[in-house]
Short mmCIF file of C-alpha atoms in Angstrom, two decimals:
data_model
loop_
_atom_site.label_atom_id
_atom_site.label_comp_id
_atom_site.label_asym_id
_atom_site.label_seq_id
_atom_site.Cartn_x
_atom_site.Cartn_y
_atom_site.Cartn_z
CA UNK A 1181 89.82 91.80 101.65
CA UNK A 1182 92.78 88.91 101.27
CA UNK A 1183 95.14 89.28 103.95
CA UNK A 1184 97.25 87.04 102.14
CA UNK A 1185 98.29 90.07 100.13
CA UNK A 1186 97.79 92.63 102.65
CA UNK A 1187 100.71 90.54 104.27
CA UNK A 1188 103.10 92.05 101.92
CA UNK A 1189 102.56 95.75 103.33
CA UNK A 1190 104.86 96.03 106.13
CA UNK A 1191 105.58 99.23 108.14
CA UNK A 1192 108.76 99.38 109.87
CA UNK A 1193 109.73 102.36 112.34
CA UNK A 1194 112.96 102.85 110.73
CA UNK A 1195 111.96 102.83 107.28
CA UNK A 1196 110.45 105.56 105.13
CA UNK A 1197 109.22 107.10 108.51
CA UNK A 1198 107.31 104.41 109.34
CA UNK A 1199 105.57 104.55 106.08
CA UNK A 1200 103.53 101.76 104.65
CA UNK A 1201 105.83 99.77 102.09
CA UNK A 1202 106.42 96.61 99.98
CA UNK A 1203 107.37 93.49 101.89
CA UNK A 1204 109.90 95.70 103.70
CA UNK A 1205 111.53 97.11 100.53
CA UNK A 1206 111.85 100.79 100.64
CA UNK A 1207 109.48 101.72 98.07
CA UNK A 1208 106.50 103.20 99.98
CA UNK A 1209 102.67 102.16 99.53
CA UNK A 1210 101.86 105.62 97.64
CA UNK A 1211 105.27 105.25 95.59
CA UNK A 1212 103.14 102.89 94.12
CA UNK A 1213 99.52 104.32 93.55
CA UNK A 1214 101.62 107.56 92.15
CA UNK A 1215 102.85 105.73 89.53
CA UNK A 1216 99.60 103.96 88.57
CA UNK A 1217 97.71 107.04 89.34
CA UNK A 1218 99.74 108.77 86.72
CA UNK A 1219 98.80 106.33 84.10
CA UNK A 1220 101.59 103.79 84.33
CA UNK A 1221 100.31 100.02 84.12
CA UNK A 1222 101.28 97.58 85.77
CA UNK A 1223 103.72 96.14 82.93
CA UNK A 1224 105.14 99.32 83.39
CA UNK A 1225 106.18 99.61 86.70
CA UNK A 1226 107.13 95.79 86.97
CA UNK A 1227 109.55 96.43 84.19
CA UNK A 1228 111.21 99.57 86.18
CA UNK A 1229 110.94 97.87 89.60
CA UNK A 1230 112.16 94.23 88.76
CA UNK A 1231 112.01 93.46 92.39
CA UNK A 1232 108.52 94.29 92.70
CA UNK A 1233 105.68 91.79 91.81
CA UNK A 1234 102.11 91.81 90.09
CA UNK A 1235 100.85 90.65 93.95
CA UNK A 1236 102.55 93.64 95.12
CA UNK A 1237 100.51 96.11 93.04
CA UNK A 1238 97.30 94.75 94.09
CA UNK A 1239 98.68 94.89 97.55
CA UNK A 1240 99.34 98.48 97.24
CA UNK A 1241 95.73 98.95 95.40
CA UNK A 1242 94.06 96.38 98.21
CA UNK A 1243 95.59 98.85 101.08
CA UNK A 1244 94.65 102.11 99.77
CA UNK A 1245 91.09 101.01 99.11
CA UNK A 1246 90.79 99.25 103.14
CA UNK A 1247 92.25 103.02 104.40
CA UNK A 1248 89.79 104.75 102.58
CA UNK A 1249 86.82 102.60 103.15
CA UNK A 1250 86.12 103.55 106.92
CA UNK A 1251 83.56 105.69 107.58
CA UNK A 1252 84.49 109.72 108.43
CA UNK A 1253 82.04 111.24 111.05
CA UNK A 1254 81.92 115.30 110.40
CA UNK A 1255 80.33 116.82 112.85
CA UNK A 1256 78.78 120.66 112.31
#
C-alpha cells in the first residue's frame, strides 16, 4: 500500500455524497474504475480528464483494491 497516493483520495461531506474522489475534484473514485473497467486506458482517460493525473489512476486502482481486500465473515 503507498499512502503517498492514497493521499490523493479525499472524501468530503459535501461532495458527491461524501463519496470517495480525486484530490477533492468532483470526479468520484468509481467514475474512475468505470471508465477503465470499460476498457478505456489510461491515455484515454488522461486525455478526456486533463486535470486528472497518471498518480491519480493508480490512486483510484490502489483504493478499490485496499476496500476489497478485507476479509468478509458469512455466517450460516
Amino acid at each position: 500500500m503507498n499512502a503517498n497516493r492514497l493521499s490523493r483520495i479525499t472524501i468530503e461531506a459535501g461532495k458527491c455524497g461524501g463519496r470517495p474522489c480525486m484530490r477533492g475534484m468532483r470526479i468520484r473514485v468509481t467514475d474512475v474504475l468505470e471508465l477503465i473497467s470499460s476498457g478505456a486506458s489510461f491515455d484515454e482517460i488522461l486525455a478526456d480528464y486533463p486535470y486528472l493525473e497518471r498518480e491519480d489512476l493508480l490512486a483510484a486502482v490502489e483504493y478499490a483494491s485496499v476496500q476489497t481486500s478485507h476479509a468478509v465473515l458469512v455466517t450460516p
